[in-house]
Coordinates of C-alpha atoms in Angstrom, one line a residue:
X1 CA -48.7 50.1 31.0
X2 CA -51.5 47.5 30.4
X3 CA -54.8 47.9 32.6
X4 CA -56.3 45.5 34.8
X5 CA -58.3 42.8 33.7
X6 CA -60.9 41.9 35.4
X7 CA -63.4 39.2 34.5
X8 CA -67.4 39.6 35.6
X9 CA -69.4 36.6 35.4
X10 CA -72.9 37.5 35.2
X11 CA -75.2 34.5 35.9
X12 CA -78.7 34.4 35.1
X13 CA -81.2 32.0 36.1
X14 CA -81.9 29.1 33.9
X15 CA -85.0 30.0 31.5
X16 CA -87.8 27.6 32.0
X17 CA -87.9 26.9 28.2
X18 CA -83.7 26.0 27.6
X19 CA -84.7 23.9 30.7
X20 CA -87.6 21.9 28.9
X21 CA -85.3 22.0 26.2
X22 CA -82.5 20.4 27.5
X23 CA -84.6 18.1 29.7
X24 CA -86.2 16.6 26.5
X25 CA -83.6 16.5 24.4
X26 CA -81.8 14.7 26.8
X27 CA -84.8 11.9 27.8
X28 CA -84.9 11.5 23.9
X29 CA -81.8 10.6 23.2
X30 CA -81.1 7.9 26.3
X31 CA -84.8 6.4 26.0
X32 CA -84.5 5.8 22.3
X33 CA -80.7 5.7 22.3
X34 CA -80.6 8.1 18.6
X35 CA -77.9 9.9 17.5
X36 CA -80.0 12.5 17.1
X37 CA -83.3 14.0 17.9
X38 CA -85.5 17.2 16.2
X39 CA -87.5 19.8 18.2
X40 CA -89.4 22.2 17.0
X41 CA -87.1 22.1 13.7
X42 CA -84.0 22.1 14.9
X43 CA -81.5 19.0 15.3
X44 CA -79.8 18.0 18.5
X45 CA -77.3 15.2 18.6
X46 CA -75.1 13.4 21.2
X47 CA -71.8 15.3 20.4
X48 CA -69.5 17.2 17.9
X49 CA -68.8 20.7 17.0
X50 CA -72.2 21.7 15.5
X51 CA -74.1 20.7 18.2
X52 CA -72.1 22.1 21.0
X53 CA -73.1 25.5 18.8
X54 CA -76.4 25.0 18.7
X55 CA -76.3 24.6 22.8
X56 CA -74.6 27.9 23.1
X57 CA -77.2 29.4 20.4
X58 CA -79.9 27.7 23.2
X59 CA -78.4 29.0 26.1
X60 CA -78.2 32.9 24.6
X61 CA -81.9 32.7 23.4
X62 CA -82.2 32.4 19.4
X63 CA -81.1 29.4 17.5
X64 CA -81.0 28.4 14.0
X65 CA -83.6 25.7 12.3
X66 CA -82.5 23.3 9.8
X67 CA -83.7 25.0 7.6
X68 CA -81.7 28.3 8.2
X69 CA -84.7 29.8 10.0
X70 CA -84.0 31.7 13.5
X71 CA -86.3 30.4 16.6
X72 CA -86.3 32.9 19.0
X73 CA -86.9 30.8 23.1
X74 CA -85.8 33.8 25.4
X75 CA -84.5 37.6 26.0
X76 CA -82.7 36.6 29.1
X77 CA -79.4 37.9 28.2
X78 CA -81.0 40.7 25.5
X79 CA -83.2 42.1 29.4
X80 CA -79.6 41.4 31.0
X81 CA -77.5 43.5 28.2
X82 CA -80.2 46.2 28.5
X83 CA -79.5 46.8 32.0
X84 CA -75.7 46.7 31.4
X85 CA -76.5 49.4 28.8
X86 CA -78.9 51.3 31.9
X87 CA -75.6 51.2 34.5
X88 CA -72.9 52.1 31.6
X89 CA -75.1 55.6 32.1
X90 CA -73.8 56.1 28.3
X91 CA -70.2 55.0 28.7
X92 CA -68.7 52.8 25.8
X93 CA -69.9 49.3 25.6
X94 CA -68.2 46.7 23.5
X95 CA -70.1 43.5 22.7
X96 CA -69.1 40.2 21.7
X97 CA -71.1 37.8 19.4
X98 CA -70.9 34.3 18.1
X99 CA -73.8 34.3 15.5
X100 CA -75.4 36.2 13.1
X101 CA -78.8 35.7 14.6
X102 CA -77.7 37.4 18.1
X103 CA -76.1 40.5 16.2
X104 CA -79.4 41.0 14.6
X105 CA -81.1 40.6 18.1
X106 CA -79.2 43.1 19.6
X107 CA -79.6 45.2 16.9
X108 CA -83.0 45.4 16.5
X109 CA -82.8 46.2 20.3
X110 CA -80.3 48.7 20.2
X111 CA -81.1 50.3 16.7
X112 CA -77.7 53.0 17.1
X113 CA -75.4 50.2 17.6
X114 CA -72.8 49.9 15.2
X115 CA -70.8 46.6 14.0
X116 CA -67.5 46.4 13.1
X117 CA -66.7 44.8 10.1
X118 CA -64.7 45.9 6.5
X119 CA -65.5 49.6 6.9
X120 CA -62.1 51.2 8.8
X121 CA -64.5 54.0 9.5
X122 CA -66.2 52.0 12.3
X123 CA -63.4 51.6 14.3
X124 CA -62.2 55.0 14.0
X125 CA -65.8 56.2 15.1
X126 CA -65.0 53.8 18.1
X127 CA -62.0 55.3 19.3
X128 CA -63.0 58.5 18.9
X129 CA -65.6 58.0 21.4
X130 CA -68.4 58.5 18.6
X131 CA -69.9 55.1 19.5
X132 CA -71.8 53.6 22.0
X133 CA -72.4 50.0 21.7
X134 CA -70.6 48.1 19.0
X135 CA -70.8 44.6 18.3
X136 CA -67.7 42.4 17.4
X137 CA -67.5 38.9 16.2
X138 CA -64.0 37.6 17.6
X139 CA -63.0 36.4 14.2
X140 CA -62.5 40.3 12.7
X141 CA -61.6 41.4 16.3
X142 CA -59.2 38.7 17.7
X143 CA -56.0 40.1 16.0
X144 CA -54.4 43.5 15.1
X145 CA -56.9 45.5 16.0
X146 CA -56.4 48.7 18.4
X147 CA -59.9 49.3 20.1
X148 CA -58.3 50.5 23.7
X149 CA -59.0 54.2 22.9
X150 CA -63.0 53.7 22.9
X151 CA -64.1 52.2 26.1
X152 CA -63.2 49.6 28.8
X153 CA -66.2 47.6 29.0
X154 CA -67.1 44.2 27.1
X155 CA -69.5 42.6 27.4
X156 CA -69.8 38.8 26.1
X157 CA -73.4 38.2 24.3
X158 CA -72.5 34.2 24.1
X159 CA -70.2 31.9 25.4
X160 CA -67.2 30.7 23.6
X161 CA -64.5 27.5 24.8
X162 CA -62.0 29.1 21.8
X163 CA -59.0 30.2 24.8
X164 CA -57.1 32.1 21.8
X165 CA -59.9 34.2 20.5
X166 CA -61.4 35.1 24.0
X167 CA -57.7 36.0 25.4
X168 CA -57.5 38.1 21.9
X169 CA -60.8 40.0 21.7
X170 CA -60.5 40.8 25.6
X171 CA -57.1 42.4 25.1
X172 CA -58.2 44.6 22.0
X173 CA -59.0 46.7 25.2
X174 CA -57.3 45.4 27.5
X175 CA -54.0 46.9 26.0
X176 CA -51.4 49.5 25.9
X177 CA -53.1 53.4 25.6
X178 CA -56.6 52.4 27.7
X179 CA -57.1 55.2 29.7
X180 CA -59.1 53.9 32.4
X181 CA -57.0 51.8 35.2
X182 CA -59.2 48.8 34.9
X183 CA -60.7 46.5 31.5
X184 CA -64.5 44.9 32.7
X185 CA -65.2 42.1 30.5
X186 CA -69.0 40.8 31.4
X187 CA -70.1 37.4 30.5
X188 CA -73.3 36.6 30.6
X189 CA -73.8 32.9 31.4
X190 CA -77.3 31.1 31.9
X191 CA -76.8 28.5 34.9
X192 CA -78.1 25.1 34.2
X193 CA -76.0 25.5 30.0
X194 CA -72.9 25.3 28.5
X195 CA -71.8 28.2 29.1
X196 CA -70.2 27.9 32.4
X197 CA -68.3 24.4 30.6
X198 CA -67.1 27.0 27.9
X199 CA -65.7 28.5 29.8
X200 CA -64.1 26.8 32.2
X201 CA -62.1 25.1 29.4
X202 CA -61.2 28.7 28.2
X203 CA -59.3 29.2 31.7
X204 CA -57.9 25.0 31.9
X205 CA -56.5 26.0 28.4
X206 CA -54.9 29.4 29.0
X207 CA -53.4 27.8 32.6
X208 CA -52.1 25.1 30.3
X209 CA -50.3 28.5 28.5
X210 CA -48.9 30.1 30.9
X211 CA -47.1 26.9 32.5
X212 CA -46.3 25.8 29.1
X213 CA -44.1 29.6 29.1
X214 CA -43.2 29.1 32.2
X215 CA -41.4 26.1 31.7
X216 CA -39.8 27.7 28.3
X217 CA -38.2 30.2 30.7
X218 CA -40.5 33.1 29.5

């Protein structure tokens, strides 16, 4: 009884700045061979987790200074949501975000969007058709959560390499009761970033799965 999947990559053309970005942050670090380097307020380094974020955060267009500030460098994938929005003709959208600083983008774009969160009400609205666009983090829509009755469409905001949590949030619609045949999921990924590598790992690791079942017989 469980609807098609299918998976939409939409790729968008490297912005000039998350190019210059990149580019400098990159001649930086091999030319004076630092762990680190700061633009514009905000710390880049060679690797680990919190840098890796602050790629993604690059790539979708707002990140976060040091000092807990938000730097806004591009509306690529806000103009690219907005013309998902135009196409859904008013049909249910569902979209994902990493950080706090995209939801607030998108909502100050889309003041009628709704986020779920702690209120049950939200997701009740949702499947009652009452909502339009909501916004989910995949934390507090990974697990346990029955959003099949309010729309097929979602649409990733950013990029994430966490397999479990993007095979989760997908199938909160992607589930027994969806009415329509077939589940969209959009994600919007900036060529030239780390988004394509995000995901890439989130399909090596979920192939690593399935054969993992397969060879348990299941």
């Amino acid at each position: 009884d469980r609807p098609e999947l299918q998976e939409i990559d939409l790729r968008l053309p490297l912005d000039p700045v998350v190019g210059r970005w990149q580019q400098q942050v990159s001649e930086c670090l091999k030319a004076e061979e630092n762990a680190s380097v700061m633009l514009d307020g905000v710390t880049l380094a060679r690797d680990g987790h919190r840098v890796r974020a602050k790629y993604l955060q690059i790539a979708s267009g707002v990140v976060y200074r040091d000092d807990g500030s938000v730097l806004t460098l591009h509306t690529a994938k806000l103009d690219a949501l907005r013309e998902i929005m135009d196409e859904a003709q008013g049909a249910p959208v569902m979209v994902v975000y990493q950080f706090e600083h995209e939801r607030d983008m998108v909502l100050a774009a889309f003041p009628q969007a709704r986020v779920l969160g702690q209120d049950p009400a939200v997701l009740e609205a949702w499947n009652a058709g009452e909502i339009g666009l909501l916004l989910v983090h995949p934390l507090s829509c990974g697990h346990g959560i029955n959003a099949q009755f309010g729309g097929s469409l979602q649409v990733w905001f950013s990029a994430t390499s966490d397999a479990e949590l993007y095979t989760q949030t997908c199938g909160r619609l992607a589930r027994p009761g969806q009415l329509a045949k077939t589940v969209r999921i959009i994600r919007l990924i900036m060529e030239g970033t780390v988004d394509s590598a995000a995901y890439q790992v989130v399909a090596a690791r979920q192939r690593g799965e399935r054969l993992a079942l397969e060879d348990l017989g299941y």
